[in-house]
RNA sequence: GGGCGAAUAGCUCAGCUGGGAGAGCAUCGGUCUUACACACCGAGGGUCACAGGUUCGAGCCCUGUUUCGCCCACCA
């Protein structure tokens, strides 16, 4: 086995292999009839059009860690996977294909188009599923769902009909956000606002029956074609005499009134605003207040319609330019200023959206939001980190009715039928054949489809078979945790909360863990246009999946964005390599070792190092479980990293080499057996402990360990809980002292430039018999790790004349110079060291001489500080004596 | 305009209930010491953004300021 390890850490050699085995063996499958306690997660379904990006990688790594950890702690884990049909996004992909064939969707017709989207989905959709497998996602793929599949479509209709029957779905003719490219309405959330440099044009409107001109300022001059008033502030002294008069709309010639409304800001522009109720949300409201006419000047592609007179047929942008030119030609353009304003864009195609009058379907979400707020307030659902609660509440309090109809073809067609005879709307679970009012069969189904987020909102229960009362729902709803990015908190999480409570009577998830955004090393959002995208699959190619997952875990501190750099991933690849080599070392020394399931610790002759590492492992196991419990992923990674590298590898393995190689004097083989047992135990448990984060390397090594495993895969083993090991606080403290002494000697050697190969003599003048016996017992550690060939320990030792000195706790270390240490260097070193210790002495003396501190500080703090002061004072004296002697030698 | 977050070593960031400031990378010096040079040993490096306050004691709590980021909102 060790031979295979000798080839080095080559992640690609085994990652795919293990994933296939796990999947084939059904280890990812959740049994809804199991007696084990349930743990469930629904995946945020990626778009079928999606390609795995960093956000997915992070999101799914976090989920996979939870899923694997919970499986190992005896839970029946359901990680429900699937994809979202992504209405507009997917339709756009197929439309683009058509365009490349010289067609558009109207050429092929609705039915054929939808057929074609399904075909596309069969052939190239869902590639992201395989990419998720590459990162190790242990989803129950047997249950994979799609928001457009039959079961989910049934759920969608059920919800629509119920909401309609409850009076929570209605139709209304209002201004909505319209994408002239996608030809559909968008919800408020689907419009992204971006501050853009534009112009503010000041236009002169002639006042009827006078020579006066009223100046209005606008950022969208083409909308003047649809103006039906000009508004001023009722208190604006400049315009008192104009209120109630008419202006003649230039270019069009229409006479429109000058009205007064206190919405108008006197300070802005000229203080007069042109009012276009059909193309501006504020103007629409004002139009309602003043009974103004709504004149729509655009068609659904953003082209000026018949209401635009001479401008009919022009694109809105062309029309804008022409309006400005024409007004200027007539001397009606007062001035043009630069202006920064927020422009709404379609979140799918980035086209500037237009406020547009149309008849749409809405959900009255207020009653649903109320319950969703309460669920978080009462703690039925926890949001982690808690700071996001506020954002959630804020949005929920100010929630607006949800426009759910989309004028596209790909999606759940709204289950409403219009009667051609009586005009009644029939809403039905099954395809309606007769009007619910007049029984006519002359029905036409609504052509609109539902917002893609409508079906996503049902995801936690629709995927489990709702509206049937399935055993899966009984076992796994509500889900344990939802892991998601904050960017879809409103789009998705909030709506799932509302729908879950409404239709299941229970919140959809107990915890919502919200993670950060992955950015590039400079902190910029990754985007294709910036060219700063790091492709997760490329990273996996280069560094392996485990290194990548470990990096994401280590970076995932709560509440901060992740700045990803490939250097860091390389660092964690090195860590995997370290683990690999440590395992190789262990296995080289476990020839003939027969592991037992539960070692009898008291039967073994455990060394100080053994006791120390077992105690530390116990602590790390507890720490890891606690951090996982609290979603402190970075702490999980850091604890595992530090323990593995800096304790297990840097110290423990070095400490036991003497035992393993039988170099320790008077060894009867007991030391070797105990070291073997411990190194095996620590490694085996460490692998299990790390498995949720780095599933592949841990499985690969675990399978290679000597002896037989009680289960077929590390996935099926239990998660270490910090029990069943030796805990020895005294041994741990002694080991720490020994390590400190070794560090001190190494420090002197380093500072004094003593070659690492050179063996030197050391004397330890110990303060007490106790510490002396600790050092004596640990002699072999000190001689081998600090490269000492002759160590003398004692209490009140005679001090040779020429020594380098250091104090480590209760041990005074003396390294006889004997020609290897430069006296000037030692003097400099001591002066530096004394200065450091002097600072400590000063600080603690000052603190402890402060009466208020002594009077108020807790006893434990006082005692600790007094101890530290005493130690520092002792150290100072010894070092000063040492310095005097060195100076005397000169 | 409202809300949220951030500011700690050269860089990227930890620091959870207030008790002598930490990691990784980078830097410098030394090592091919029989698992690992993707390594080992050692070292240097901080006015915890600024100004006040509370406290025996503040990176942490309070107030204000500055800079940056994000979200929400209809200012033409």
CSV table of C-alpha atoms in Angstrom, one decimal, chain A residues 554-836:
chain,number,residue,atom,x,y,z
A,554,UNK,CA,-11.5,28.0,4.7
A,555,UNK,CA,-12.6,31.2,3.0
A,556,UNK,CA,-16.3,30.9,4.0
A,557,UNK,CA,-16.2,33.1,7.1
A,558,UNK,CA,-19.7,34.4,7.9
A,559,UNK,CA,-20.6,37.8,6.6
A,560,UNK,CA,-17.7,38.6,4.3
A,561,UNK,CA,-17.3,38.1,0.6
A,562,UNK,CA,-14.7,35.6,-0.6
A,563,UNK,CA,-11.8,36.9,-2.6
A,564,UNK,CA,-10.5,33.9,-4.3
A,565,UNK,CA,-7.0,33.6,-5.5
A,566,UNK,CA,-5.4,30.6,-7.2
A,567,UNK,CA,-2.3,31.0,-4.9
A,568,UNK,CA,-4.4,30.1,-1.9
A,569,UNK,CA,-5.8,27.1,-3.7
A,570,UNK,CA,-2.3,26.0,-4.3
A,571,UNK,CA,-1.6,26.4,-0.6
A,572,UNK,CA,-4.4,24.0,0.2
A,573,UNK,CA,-3.3,21.6,-2.5
A,574,UNK,CA,0.0,21.5,-0.6
A,575,UNK,CA,-2.0,20.7,2.5
A,576,UNK,CA,-3.6,17.7,0.8
A,577,UNK,CA,-0.1,16.7,-0.3
A,578,UNK,CA,1.0,17.0,3.3
A,579,UNK,CA,-1.8,14.7,4.5
A,580,UNK,CA,-0.9,12.3,1.7
A,581,UNK,CA,2.7,12.1,2.8
A,582,UNK,CA,1.9,11.8,6.4
A,583,UNK,CA,-0.2,8.9,5.5
A,584,UNK,CA,2.6,7.4,3.5
A,585,UNK,CA,4.9,7.7,6.5
A,586,UNK,CA,2.3,6.2,8.8
A,587,UNK,CA,1.8,3.2,6.4
A,588,UNK,CA,5.5,2.7,6.1
A,589,UNK,CA,5.5,2.2,9.8
A,590,UNK,CA,2.4,0.1,10.2
A,591,UNK,CA,3.8,-3.0,8.5
A,592,UNK,CA,2.3,-5.9,10.4
A,593,UNK,CA,0.1,-3.7,12.6
A,594,UNK,CA,-3.3,-5.1,13.2
A,595,UNK,CA,-5.8,-2.4,14.1
A,596,UNK,CA,-8.5,-3.1,16.6
A,597,UNK,CA,-11.8,-1.3,16.6
A,598,UNK,CA,-11.5,0.1,20.1
A,599,UNK,CA,-7.9,0.2,21.4
A,600,UNK,CA,-7.5,-0.6,25.1
A,601,UNK,CA,-5.6,2.5,26.0
A,602,UNK,CA,-4.8,1.4,29.5
A,603,UNK,CA,-3.1,-1.7,28.2
A,604,UNK,CA,-0.7,0.3,26.2
A,605,UNK,CA,2.5,1.9,27.3
A,606,UNK,CA,1.6,5.3,26.1
A,607,UNK,CA,4.3,7.9,25.7
A,608,UNK,CA,4.0,11.6,26.6
A,609,UNK,CA,3.6,12.4,22.9
A,610,UNK,CA,0.9,9.8,22.5
A,611,UNK,CA,-1.1,11.2,25.4
A,612,UNK,CA,-0.6,14.7,24.2
A,613,UNK,CA,-1.8,14.0,20.6
A,614,UNK,CA,-4.8,12.0,21.7
A,615,UNK,CA,-5.8,14.7,24.0
A,616,UNK,CA,-5.4,17.3,21.3
A,617,UNK,CA,-7.4,15.2,18.9
A,618,UNK,CA,-10.2,14.9,21.3
A,619,UNK,CA,-10.3,18.7,21.5
A,620,UNK,CA,-10.1,19.2,17.8
A,621,UNK,CA,-13.0,16.7,17.2
A,622,UNK,CA,-15.1,18.6,19.7
A,623,UNK,CA,-14.2,21.9,18.1
A,624,UNK,CA,-15.0,20.6,14.6
A,625,UNK,CA,-18.4,19.3,15.6
A,626,UNK,CA,-19.2,22.6,17.3
A,627,UNK,CA,-18.1,24.7,14.4
A,628,UNK,CA,-20.1,22.6,12.0
A,629,UNK,CA,-23.1,22.9,14.2
A,630,UNK,CA,-22.8,26.7,14.0
A,631,UNK,CA,-22.0,26.9,10.3
A,632,UNK,CA,-18.5,28.2,11.0
A,633,UNK,CA,-16.9,26.6,8.1
A,634,UNK,CA,-13.7,28.6,8.2
A,635,UNK,CA,-13.2,27.4,11.7
A,636,UNK,CA,-13.7,23.8,10.7
A,637,UNK,CA,-11.0,24.2,8.0
A,638,UNK,CA,-8.6,26.1,10.2
A,639,UNK,CA,-8.9,23.6,13.1
A,640,UNK,CA,-8.3,20.7,10.7
A,641,UNK,CA,-5.4,22.4,8.9
A,642,UNK,CA,-3.6,23.5,12.0
A,643,UNK,CA,-3.9,20.2,13.8
A,644,UNK,CA,-3.0,18.1,10.9
A,645,UNK,CA,0.0,20.1,9.8
A,646,UNK,CA,1.4,21.8,12.8
A,647,UNK,CA,0.6,19.2,15.5
A,648,UNK,CA,0.3,15.9,13.9
A,649,UNK,CA,2.9,16.3,11.2
A,650,UNK,CA,5.3,18.9,12.6
A,651,UNK,CA,5.5,17.4,16.1
A,652,UNK,CA,3.8,14.1,16.7
A,653,UNK,CA,5.3,12.3,13.7
A,654,UNK,CA,8.8,13.7,14.5
A,655,UNK,CA,8.4,12.8,18.2
A,656,UNK,CA,7.6,9.1,17.6
A,657,UNK,CA,10.2,8.4,15.0
A,658,UNK,CA,12.5,7.2,17.8
A,659,UNK,CA,9.8,4.9,19.1
A,660,UNK,CA,9.0,3.5,15.7
A,661,UNK,CA,12.6,3.0,14.6
A,662,UNK,CA,13.4,1.4,17.9
A,663,UNK,CA,16.1,3.9,18.6
A,664,UNK,CA,14.9,4.6,22.1
A,665,UNK,CA,17.3,3.0,24.6
A,666,UNK,CA,15.8,0.3,26.8
A,667,UNK,CA,12.9,-0.1,24.4
A,668,UNK,CA,11.1,-3.4,24.6
A,669,UNK,CA,8.7,-2.9,21.7
A,670,UNK,CA,6.0,-1.5,23.8
A,671,UNK,CA,6.8,2.1,22.7
A,672,UNK,CA,6.6,1.0,19.1
A,673,UNK,CA,3.2,-0.7,19.6
A,674,UNK,CA,1.8,2.3,21.4
A,675,UNK,CA,3.1,4.7,18.7
A,676,UNK,CA,1.7,2.5,16.0
A,677,UNK,CA,-1.7,2.3,17.7
A,678,UNK,CA,-1.8,6.1,18.2
A,679,UNK,CA,-0.6,7.1,14.8
A,680,UNK,CA,-3.1,4.7,13.2
A,681,UNK,CA,-5.9,5.9,15.5
A,682,UNK,CA,-5.2,9.6,14.9
A,683,UNK,CA,-4.8,9.2,11.2
A,684,UNK,CA,-7.9,7.1,10.8
A,685,UNK,CA,-10.1,9.4,12.9
A,686,UNK,CA,-8.6,12.5,11.2
A,687,UNK,CA,-9.6,11.1,7.9
A,688,UNK,CA,-13.2,10.7,9.0
A,689,UNK,CA,-13.1,14.1,10.6
A,690,UNK,CA,-12.0,15.6,7.3
A,691,UNK,CA,-14.2,13.6,5.1
A,692,UNK,CA,-17.1,16.1,4.7
A,693,UNK,CA,-14.6,18.8,3.5
A,694,UNK,CA,-12.3,16.6,1.5
A,695,UNK,CA,-14.2,13.5,0.6
A,696,UNK,CA,-11.9,12.0,-2.1
A,697,UNK,CA,-8.5,12.0,-0.5
A,698,UNK,CA,-9.9,10.8,2.8
A,699,UNK,CA,-11.6,7.9,1.1
A,700,UNK,CA,-8.5,7.0,-0.9
A,701,UNK,CA,-6.2,6.9,2.1
A,702,UNK,CA,-8.8,5.4,4.4
A,703,UNK,CA,-9.2,2.5,2.0
A,704,UNK,CA,-5.5,1.9,2.0
A,705,UNK,CA,-5.1,1.8,5.8
A,706,UNK,CA,-3.9,-1.6,7.2
A,707,UNK,CA,-6.5,-4.0,8.5
A,708,UNK,CA,-10.1,-4.3,7.4
A,709,UNK,CA,-12.6,-1.5,7.8
A,710,UNK,CA,-15.9,-2.2,9.5
A,711,UNK,CA,-17.8,-0.5,6.7
A,712,UNK,CA,-17.2,-0.4,3.0
A,713,UNK,CA,-16.7,3.3,2.7
A,714,UNK,CA,-15.6,6.2,4.8
A,715,UNK,CA,-18.9,7.8,3.9
A,716,UNK,CA,-20.6,5.1,6.0
A,717,UNK,CA,-18.4,5.4,9.0
A,718,UNK,CA,-19.2,7.4,12.0
A,719,UNK,CA,-18.2,11.0,12.6
A,720,UNK,CA,-15.6,11.3,15.5
A,721,UNK,CA,-17.2,13.1,18.5
A,722,UNK,CA,-14.1,13.5,20.6
A,723,UNK,CA,-14.8,10.4,22.8
A,724,UNK,CA,-13.1,7.1,23.3
A,725,UNK,CA,-9.7,8.6,23.4
A,726,UNK,CA,-7.2,9.3,26.2
A,727,UNK,CA,-7.5,12.7,27.7
A,728,UNK,CA,-4.6,13.7,29.8
A,729,UNK,CA,-4.3,17.3,30.7
A,730,UNK,CA,-1.1,16.8,32.8
A,731,UNK,CA,0.7,15.0,30.0
A,732,UNK,CA,-0.5,17.7,27.6
A,733,UNK,CA,0.9,20.4,29.8
A,734,UNK,CA,4.2,18.6,30.1
A,735,UNK,CA,4.4,18.0,26.4
A,736,UNK,CA,3.9,21.7,25.8
A,737,UNK,CA,6.8,22.5,28.1
A,738,UNK,CA,9.0,20.0,26.3
A,739,UNK,CA,8.0,21.6,23.0
A,740,UNK,CA,8.7,25.0,24.3
A,741,UNK,CA,12.2,24.0,25.4
A,742,UNK,CA,12.9,22.5,22.0
A,743,UNK,CA,11.7,25.6,20.4
A,744,UNK,CA,14.0,27.7,22.6
A,745,UNK,CA,17.0,25.6,21.6
A,746,UNK,CA,16.1,25.8,17.9
A,747,UNK,CA,15.7,29.5,18.3
A,748,UNK,CA,19.2,29.9,19.7
A,749,UNK,CA,20.6,27.6,17.0
A,750,UNK,CA,18.8,29.7,14.3
A,751,UNK,CA,19.9,33.0,15.7
A,752,UNK,CA,23.4,31.9,16.3
A,753,UNK,CA,23.7,30.3,12.9
A,754,UNK,CA,24.5,26.9,14.3
A,755,UNK,CA,24.2,24.4,11.4
A,756,UNK,CA,21.2,22.1,11.8
A,757,UNK,CA,23.5,19.2,11.2
A,758,UNK,CA,25.8,20.1,14.1
A,759,UNK,CA,25.0,18.2,17.3
A,760,UNK,CA,25.6,20.2,20.4
A,761,UNK,CA,25.7,19.7,24.2
A,762,UNK,CA,23.0,21.2,26.5
A,763,UNK,CA,22.5,21.6,30.2
A,764,UNK,CA,19.1,22.2,31.7
A,765,UNK,CA,19.1,23.8,35.1
A,766,UNK,CA,15.7,23.0,36.4
A,767,UNK,CA,13.9,25.0,39.0
A,768,UNK,CA,12.1,22.0,40.6
A,769,UNK,CA,12.6,18.3,40.8
A,770,UNK,CA,9.2,17.9,39.0
A,771,UNK,CA,10.2,19.7,35.9
A,772,UNK,CA,13.6,18.1,36.0
A,773,UNK,CA,12.0,14.6,35.9
A,774,UNK,CA,9.7,15.8,33.0
A,775,UNK,CA,12.8,16.9,31.1
A,776,UNK,CA,14.7,13.7,31.9
A,777,UNK,CA,11.8,11.6,30.8
A,778,UNK,CA,11.5,13.5,27.6
A,779,UNK,CA,15.2,13.5,26.9
A,780,UNK,CA,14.9,11.4,23.7
A,781,UNK,CA,12.5,14.0,22.3
A,782,UNK,CA,14.8,16.8,23.0
A,783,UNK,CA,18.0,15.2,21.8
A,784,UNK,CA,16.4,14.2,18.5
A,785,UNK,CA,14.3,17.2,17.7
A,786,UNK,CA,16.8,19.8,18.9
A,787,UNK,CA,19.8,17.8,17.8
A,788,UNK,CA,21.5,17.5,21.1
A,789,UNK,CA,24.0,14.8,21.7
A,790,UNK,CA,24.7,15.3,25.3
A,791,UNK,CA,21.9,16.5,27.6
A,792,UNK,CA,22.3,17.0,31.3
A,793,UNK,CA,19.3,17.8,33.4
A,794,UNK,CA,19.5,18.8,37.1
A,795,UNK,CA,18.5,21.1,39.8
A,796,UNK,CA,21.0,23.7,40.8
A,797,UNK,CA,23.6,22.7,38.2
A,798,UNK,CA,27.1,24.1,38.2
A,799,UNK,CA,27.2,26.6,35.4
A,800,UNK,CA,30.0,26.5,32.9
A,801,UNK,CA,31.6,29.8,32.0
A,802,UNK,CA,30.8,30.1,28.4
A,803,UNK,CA,27.2,29.4,27.6
A,804,UNK,CA,24.3,30.7,25.5
A,805,UNK,CA,21.4,31.1,27.8
A,806,UNK,CA,17.6,31.0,27.5
A,807,UNK,CA,14.8,30.5,30.0
A,808,UNK,CA,11.9,28.4,29.0
A,809,UNK,CA,9.3,28.2,31.7
A,810,UNK,CA,11.0,26.6,34.7
A,811,UNK,CA,14.0,25.4,32.7
A,812,UNK,CA,17.2,27.4,32.3
A,813,UNK,CA,18.8,26.3,29.1
A,814,UNK,CA,22.5,26.5,28.7
A,815,UNK,CA,24.3,25.7,25.5
A,816,UNK,CA,28.1,25.6,26.1
A,817,UNK,CA,29.7,27.8,23.5
A,818,UNK,CA,32.7,25.6,23.1
A,819,UNK,CA,33.9,27.2,19.9
A,820,UNK,CA,30.6,27.1,18.1
A,821,UNK,CA,28.9,30.2,19.2
A,822,UNK,CA,30.1,33.7,18.4
A,823,UNK,CA,30.3,35.8,21.6
A,824,UNK,CA,29.3,39.1,19.9
A,825,UNK,CA,26.3,37.4,18.4
A,826,UNK,CA,25.3,36.0,21.7
A,827,UNK,CA,25.6,39.4,23.3
A,828,UNK,CA,23.4,40.9,20.7
A,829,UNK,CA,20.9,38.1,21.0
A,830,UNK,CA,20.7,38.5,24.8
A,831,UNK,CA,20.3,42.2,24.7
A,832,UNK,CA,17.4,41.8,22.3
A,833,UNK,CA,15.8,39.1,24.4
A,834,UNK,CA,16.3,41.1,27.6
A,835,UNK,CA,14.6,44.1,26.1
A,836,UNK,CA,11.6,41.9,25.2
